[in-house]
mmCIF file of C-alpha atoms in Angstrom:
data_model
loop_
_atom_site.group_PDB
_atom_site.id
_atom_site.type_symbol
_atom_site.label_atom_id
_atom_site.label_comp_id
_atom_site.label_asym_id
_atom_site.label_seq_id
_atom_site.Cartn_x
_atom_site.Cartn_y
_atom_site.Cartn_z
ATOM 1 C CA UNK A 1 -49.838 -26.561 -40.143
ATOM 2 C CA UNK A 2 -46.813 -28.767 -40.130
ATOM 3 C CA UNK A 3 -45.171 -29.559 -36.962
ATOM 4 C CA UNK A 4 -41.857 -27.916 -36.900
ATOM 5 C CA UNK A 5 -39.009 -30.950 -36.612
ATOM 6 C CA UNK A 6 -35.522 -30.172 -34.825
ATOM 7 C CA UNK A 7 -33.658 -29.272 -37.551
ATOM 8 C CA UNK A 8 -36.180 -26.478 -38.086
ATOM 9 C CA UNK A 9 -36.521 -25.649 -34.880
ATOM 10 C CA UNK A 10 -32.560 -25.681 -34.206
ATOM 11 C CA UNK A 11 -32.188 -23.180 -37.633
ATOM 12 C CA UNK A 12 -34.369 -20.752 -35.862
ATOM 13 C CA UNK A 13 -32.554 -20.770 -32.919
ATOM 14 C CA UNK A 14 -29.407 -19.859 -34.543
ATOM 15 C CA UNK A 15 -31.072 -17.028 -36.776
ATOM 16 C CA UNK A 16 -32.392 -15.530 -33.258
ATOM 17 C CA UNK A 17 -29.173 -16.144 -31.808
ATOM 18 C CA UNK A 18 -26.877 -14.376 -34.757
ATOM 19 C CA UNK A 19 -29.708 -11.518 -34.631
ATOM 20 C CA UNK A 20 -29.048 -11.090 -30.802
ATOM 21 C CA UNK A 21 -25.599 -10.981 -31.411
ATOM 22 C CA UNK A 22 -25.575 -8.589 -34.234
ATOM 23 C CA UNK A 23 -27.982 -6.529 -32.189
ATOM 24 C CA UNK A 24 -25.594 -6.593 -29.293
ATOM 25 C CA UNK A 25 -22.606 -5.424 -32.191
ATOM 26 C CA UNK A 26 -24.427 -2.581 -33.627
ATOM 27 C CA UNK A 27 -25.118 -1.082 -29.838
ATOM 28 C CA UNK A 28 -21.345 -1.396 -29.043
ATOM 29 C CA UNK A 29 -20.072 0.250 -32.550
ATOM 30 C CA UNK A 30 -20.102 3.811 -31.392
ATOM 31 C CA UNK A 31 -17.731 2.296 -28.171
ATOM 32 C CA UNK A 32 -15.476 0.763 -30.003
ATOM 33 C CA UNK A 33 -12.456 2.474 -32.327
ATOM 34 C CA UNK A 34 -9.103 1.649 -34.134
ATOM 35 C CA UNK A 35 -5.975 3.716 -33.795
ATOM 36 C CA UNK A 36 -2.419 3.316 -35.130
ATOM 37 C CA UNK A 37 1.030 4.638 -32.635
ATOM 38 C CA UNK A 38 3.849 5.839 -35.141
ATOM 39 C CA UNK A 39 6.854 6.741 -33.220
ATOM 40 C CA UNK A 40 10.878 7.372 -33.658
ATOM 41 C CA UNK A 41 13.459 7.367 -31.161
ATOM 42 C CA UNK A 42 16.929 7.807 -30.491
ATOM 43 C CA UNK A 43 18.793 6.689 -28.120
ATOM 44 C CA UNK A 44 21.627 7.502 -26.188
ATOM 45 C CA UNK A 45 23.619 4.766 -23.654
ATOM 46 C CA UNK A 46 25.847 7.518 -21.873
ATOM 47 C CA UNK A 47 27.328 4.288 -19.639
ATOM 48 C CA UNK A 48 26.058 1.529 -18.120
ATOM 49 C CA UNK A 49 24.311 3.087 -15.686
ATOM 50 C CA UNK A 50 22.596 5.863 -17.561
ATOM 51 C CA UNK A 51 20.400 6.247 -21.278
ATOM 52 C CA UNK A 52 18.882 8.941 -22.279
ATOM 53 C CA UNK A 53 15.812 8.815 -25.030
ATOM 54 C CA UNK A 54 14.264 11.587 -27.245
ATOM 55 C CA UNK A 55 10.811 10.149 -29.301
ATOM 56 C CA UNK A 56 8.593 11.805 -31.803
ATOM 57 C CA UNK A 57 4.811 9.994 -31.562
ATOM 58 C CA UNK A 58 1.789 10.618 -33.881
ATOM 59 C CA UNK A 59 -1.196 8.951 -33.222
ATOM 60 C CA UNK A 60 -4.408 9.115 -35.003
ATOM 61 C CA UNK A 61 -7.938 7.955 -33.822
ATOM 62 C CA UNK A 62 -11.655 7.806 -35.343
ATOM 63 C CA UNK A 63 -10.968 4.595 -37.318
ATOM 64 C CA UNK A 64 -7.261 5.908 -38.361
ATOM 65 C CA UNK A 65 -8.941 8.702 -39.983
ATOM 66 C CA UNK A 66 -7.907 11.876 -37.730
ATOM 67 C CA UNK A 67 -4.825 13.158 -35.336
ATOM 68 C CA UNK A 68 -5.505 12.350 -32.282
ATOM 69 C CA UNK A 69 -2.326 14.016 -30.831
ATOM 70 C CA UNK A 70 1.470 13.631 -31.515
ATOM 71 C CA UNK A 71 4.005 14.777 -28.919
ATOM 72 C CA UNK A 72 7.690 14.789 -28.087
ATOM 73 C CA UNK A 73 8.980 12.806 -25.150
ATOM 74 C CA UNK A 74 12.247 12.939 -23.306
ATOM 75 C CA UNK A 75 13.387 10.121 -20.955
ATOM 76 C CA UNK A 76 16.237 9.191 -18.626
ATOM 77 C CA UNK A 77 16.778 6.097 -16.923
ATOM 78 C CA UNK A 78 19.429 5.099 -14.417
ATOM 79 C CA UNK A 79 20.264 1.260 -13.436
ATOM 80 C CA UNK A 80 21.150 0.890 -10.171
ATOM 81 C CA UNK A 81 21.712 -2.712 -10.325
ATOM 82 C CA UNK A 82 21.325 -5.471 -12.955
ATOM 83 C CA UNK A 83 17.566 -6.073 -11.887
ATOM 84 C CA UNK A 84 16.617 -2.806 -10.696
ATOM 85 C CA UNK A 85 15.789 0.653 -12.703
ATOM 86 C CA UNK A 86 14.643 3.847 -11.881
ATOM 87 C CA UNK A 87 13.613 6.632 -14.521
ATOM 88 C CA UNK A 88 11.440 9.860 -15.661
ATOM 89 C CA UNK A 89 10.319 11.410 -18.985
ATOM 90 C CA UNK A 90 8.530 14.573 -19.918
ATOM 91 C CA UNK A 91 6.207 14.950 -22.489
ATOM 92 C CA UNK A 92 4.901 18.075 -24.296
ATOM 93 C CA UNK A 93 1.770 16.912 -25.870
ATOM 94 C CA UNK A 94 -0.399 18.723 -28.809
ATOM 95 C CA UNK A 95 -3.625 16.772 -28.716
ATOM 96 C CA UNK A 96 -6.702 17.370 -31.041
ATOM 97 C CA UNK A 97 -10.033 17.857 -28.939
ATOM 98 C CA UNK A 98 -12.231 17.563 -32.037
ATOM 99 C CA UNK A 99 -15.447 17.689 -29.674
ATOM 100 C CA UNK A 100 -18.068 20.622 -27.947
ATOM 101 C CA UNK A 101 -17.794 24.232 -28.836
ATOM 102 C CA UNK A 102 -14.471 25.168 -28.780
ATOM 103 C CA UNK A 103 -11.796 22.205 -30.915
ATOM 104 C CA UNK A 104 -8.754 23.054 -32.380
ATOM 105 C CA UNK A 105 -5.143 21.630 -30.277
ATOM 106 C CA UNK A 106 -4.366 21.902 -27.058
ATOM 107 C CA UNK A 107 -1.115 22.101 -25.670
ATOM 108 C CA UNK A 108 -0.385 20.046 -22.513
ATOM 109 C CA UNK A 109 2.831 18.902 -20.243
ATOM 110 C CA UNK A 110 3.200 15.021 -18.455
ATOM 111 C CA UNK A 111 5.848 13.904 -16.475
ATOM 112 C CA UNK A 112 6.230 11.153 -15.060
ATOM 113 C CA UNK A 113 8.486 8.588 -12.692
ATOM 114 C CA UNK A 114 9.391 4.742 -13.208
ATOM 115 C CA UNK A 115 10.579 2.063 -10.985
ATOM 116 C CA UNK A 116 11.277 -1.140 -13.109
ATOM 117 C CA UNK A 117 11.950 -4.831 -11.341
ATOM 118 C CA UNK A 118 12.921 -7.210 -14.021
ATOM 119 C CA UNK A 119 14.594 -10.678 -13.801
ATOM 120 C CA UNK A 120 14.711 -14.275 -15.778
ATOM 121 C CA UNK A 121 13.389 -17.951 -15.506
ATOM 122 C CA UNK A 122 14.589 -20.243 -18.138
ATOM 123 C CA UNK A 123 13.823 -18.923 -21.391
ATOM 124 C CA UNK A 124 11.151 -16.141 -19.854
ATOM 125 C CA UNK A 125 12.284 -12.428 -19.097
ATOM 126 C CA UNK A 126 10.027 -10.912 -16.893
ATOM 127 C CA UNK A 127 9.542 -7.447 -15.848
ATOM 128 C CA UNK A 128 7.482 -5.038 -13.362
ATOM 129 C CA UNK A 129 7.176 -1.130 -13.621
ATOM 130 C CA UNK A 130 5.335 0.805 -11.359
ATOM 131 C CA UNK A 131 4.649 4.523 -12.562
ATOM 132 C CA UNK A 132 3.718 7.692 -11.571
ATOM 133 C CA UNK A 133 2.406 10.265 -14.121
ATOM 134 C CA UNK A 134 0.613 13.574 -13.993
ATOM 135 C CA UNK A 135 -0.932 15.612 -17.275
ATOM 136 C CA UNK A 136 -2.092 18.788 -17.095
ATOM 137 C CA UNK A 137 -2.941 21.485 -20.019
ATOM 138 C CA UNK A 138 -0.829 24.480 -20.424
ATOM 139 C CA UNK A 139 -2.126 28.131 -19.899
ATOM 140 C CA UNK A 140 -5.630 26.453 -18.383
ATOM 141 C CA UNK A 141 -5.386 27.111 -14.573
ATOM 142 C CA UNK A 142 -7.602 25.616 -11.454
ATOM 143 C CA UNK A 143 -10.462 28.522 -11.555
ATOM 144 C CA UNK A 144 -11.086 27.270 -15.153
ATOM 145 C CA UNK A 145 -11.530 23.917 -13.930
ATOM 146 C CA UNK A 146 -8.349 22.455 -15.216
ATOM 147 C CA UNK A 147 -6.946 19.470 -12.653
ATOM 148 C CA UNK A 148 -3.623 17.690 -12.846
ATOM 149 C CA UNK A 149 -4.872 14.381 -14.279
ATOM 150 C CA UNK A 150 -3.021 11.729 -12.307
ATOM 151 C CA UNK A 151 -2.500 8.038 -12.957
ATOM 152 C CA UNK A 152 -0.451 5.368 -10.566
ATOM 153 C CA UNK A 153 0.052 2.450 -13.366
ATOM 154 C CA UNK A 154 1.028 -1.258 -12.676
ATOM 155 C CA UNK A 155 2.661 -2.780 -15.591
ATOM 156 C CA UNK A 156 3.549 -6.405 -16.226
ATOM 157 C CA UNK A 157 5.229 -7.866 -19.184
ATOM 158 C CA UNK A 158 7.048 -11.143 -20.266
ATOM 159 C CA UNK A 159 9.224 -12.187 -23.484
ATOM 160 C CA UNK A 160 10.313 -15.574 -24.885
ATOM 161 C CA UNK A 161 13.491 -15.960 -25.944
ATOM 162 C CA UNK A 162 13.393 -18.749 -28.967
ATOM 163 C CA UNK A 163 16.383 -20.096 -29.641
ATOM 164 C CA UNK A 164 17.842 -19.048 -33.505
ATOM 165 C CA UNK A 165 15.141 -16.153 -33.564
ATOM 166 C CA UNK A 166 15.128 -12.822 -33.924
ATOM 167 C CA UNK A 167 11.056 -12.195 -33.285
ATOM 168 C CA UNK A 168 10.897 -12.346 -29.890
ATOM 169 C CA UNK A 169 7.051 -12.123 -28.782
ATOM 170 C CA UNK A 170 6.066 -9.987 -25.646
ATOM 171 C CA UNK A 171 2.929 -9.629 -23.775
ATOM 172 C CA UNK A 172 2.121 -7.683 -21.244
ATOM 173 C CA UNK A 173 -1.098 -6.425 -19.153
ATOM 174 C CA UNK A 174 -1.258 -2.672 -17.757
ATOM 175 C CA UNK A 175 -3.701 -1.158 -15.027
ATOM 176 C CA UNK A 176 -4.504 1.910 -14.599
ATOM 177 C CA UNK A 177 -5.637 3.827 -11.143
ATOM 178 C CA UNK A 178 -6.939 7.358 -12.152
ATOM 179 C CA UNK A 179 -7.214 10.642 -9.724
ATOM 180 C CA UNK A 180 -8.442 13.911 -10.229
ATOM 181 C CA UNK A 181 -9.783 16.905 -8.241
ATOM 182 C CA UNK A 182 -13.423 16.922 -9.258
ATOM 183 C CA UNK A 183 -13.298 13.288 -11.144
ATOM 184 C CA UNK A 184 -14.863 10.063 -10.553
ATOM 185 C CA UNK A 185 -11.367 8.399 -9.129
ATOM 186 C CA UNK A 186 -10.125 4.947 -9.208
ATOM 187 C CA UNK A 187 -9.092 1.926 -11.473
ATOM 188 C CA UNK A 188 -9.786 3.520 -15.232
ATOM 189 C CA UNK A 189 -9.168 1.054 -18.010
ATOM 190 C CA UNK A 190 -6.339 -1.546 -18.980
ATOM 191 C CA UNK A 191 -4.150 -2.410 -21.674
ATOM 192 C CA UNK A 192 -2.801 -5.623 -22.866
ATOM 193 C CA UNK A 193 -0.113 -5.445 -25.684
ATOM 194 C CA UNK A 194 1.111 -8.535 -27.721
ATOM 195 C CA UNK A 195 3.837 -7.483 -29.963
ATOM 196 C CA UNK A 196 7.905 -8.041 -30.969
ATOM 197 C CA UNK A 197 11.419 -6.254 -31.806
ATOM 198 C CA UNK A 198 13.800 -6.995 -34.437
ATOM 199 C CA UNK A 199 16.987 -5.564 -34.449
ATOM 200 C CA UNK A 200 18.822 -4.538 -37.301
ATOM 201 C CA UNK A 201 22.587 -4.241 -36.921
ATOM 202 C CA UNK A 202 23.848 -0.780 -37.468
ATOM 203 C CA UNK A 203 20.607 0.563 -38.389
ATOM 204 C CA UNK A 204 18.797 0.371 -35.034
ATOM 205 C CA UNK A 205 15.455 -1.467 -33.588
ATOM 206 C CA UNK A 206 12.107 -1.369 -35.329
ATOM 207 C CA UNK A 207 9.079 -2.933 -33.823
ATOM 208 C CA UNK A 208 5.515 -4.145 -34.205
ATOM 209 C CA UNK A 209 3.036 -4.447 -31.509
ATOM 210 C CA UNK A 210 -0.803 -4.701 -30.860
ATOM 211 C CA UNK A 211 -2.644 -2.939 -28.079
ATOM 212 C CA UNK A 212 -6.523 -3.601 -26.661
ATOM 213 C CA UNK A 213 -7.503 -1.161 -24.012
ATOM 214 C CA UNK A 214 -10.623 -0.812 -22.204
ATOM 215 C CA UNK A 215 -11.943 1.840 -20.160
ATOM 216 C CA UNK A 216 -12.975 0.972 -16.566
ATOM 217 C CA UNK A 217 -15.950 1.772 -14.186
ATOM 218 C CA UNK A 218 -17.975 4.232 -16.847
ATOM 219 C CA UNK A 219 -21.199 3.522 -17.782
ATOM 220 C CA UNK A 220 -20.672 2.675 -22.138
ATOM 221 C CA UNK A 221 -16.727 1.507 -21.590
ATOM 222 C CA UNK A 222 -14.963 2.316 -24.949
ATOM 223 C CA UNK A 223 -12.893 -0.128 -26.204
ATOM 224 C CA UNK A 224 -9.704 0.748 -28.302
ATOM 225 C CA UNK A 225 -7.256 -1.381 -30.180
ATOM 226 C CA UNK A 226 -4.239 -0.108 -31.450
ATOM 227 C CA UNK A 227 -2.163 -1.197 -34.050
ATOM 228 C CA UNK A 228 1.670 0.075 -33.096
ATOM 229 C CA UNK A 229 4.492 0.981 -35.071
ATOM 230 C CA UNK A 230 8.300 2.109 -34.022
ATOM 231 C CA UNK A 231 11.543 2.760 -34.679
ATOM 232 C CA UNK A 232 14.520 3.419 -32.277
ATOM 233 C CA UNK A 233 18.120 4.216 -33.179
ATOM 234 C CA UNK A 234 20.782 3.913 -30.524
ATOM 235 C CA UNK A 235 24.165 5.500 -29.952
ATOM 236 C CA UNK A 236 26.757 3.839 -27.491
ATOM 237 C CA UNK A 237 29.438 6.689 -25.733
ATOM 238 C CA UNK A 238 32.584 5.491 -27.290
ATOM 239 C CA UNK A 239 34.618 7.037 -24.429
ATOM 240 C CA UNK A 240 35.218 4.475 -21.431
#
């Protein structure tokens, strides 16, 4: 028998090494999944203080291939000084639960309440929202073992302003801290979203974005990225 050289011996290193790895892949598939966000908003600046926002979503799940949910949202927000925010929104949510004995859409209600820090450095705009949100599924009460599903999220993002360009990027990183009567409670899963806005005058805002989120503190943690698309028109009160 020959003596295997280095070359050899390196070669069968990297075959065990992309066999590993594709092992490792194939275990993780089932965790793993793609989704696209489709939304439209519009808009309403009532005065510098207050804006008021009413957004259709539809997102779909299982590779793209099935609704997931789509919902309508309605959002205020008051600023109560340049760098300061406050704000709430209400969602009415038909989501698809496609799994066990009994699918078919559900119909739940979120609320929930911002506080948004924000503030520049050079070309950077940064900004901080802490919120409050609570979910729970209409005509389900307690004795049915239905729980408000509560989340206190952290939310960091910052923007680059190029000069002469109308793509600004933003990135930003999301935690969230999950509680629920009868749960496993605590941090849940994170986000991080790269993605941009371009304006278009008279015709509103459309945007682009890209979304990984990971699920925190389970045993197989699911992965999800998320391909984003929106729209938002905006109306200004003409009336000073």
């Amino acid at each position: 028998m020959k003596p295997i050289n280095k070359l050899q011996s390196g070669y069968m290193v990297l075959i065990a090494t992309l066999m590993m790895g594709t092992s490792g892949i194939s275990q993780s598939v089932d965790t793993d999944d793609l989704e696209s966000w489709t939304s439209i908003g519009l808009k309403y600046k009532l005065n510098k203080k207050w804006s008021f926002t009413l957004e259709e979503q539809l997102r779909l799940d299982e590779n793209i291939s099935e609704i997931s949910k789509y919902f309508t949202e309605l959002d205020a927000e008051y600023s109560i000084s340049k760098s300061f925010d406050i704000g709430g929104g209400l969602r009415y949510i038909r989501n698809n639960d496609n799994e066990g004995n009994i699918q078919g859409y559900e119909n739940h209600l979120r609320f929930h309440v911002d506080a948004t820090y924000k503030h520049k450095i050079n070309a950077f705009s940064l900004k901080y929202r802490l919120r409050y949100q609570n979910k729970n599924e209409l005509g389900v009460d307690n004795s049915e073992g239905d729980y408000a599903n509560q989340n206190i999220r952290f939310k960091t993002s910052v923007e680059y302003d190029f000069k002469n360009w109308k793509l600004d990027p933003e990135f930003s990183a999301e935690i969230f801290n999950h509680f629920e009567e009868g749960d496993d409670n605590g941090f849940s899963k994170y986000r991080f979203t790269l993605g941009t806005d371009y304006k278009i005058k008279e015709y509103g805002k459309i945007g682009l974005f890209y979304r990984m989120e990971k699920e925190l503190n389970v045993d197989l943690p699911e992965t999800t990225h998320i391909i984003g698309f929106k729209y938002t028109y905006t109306i200004k009160n003409s009336q000073k």
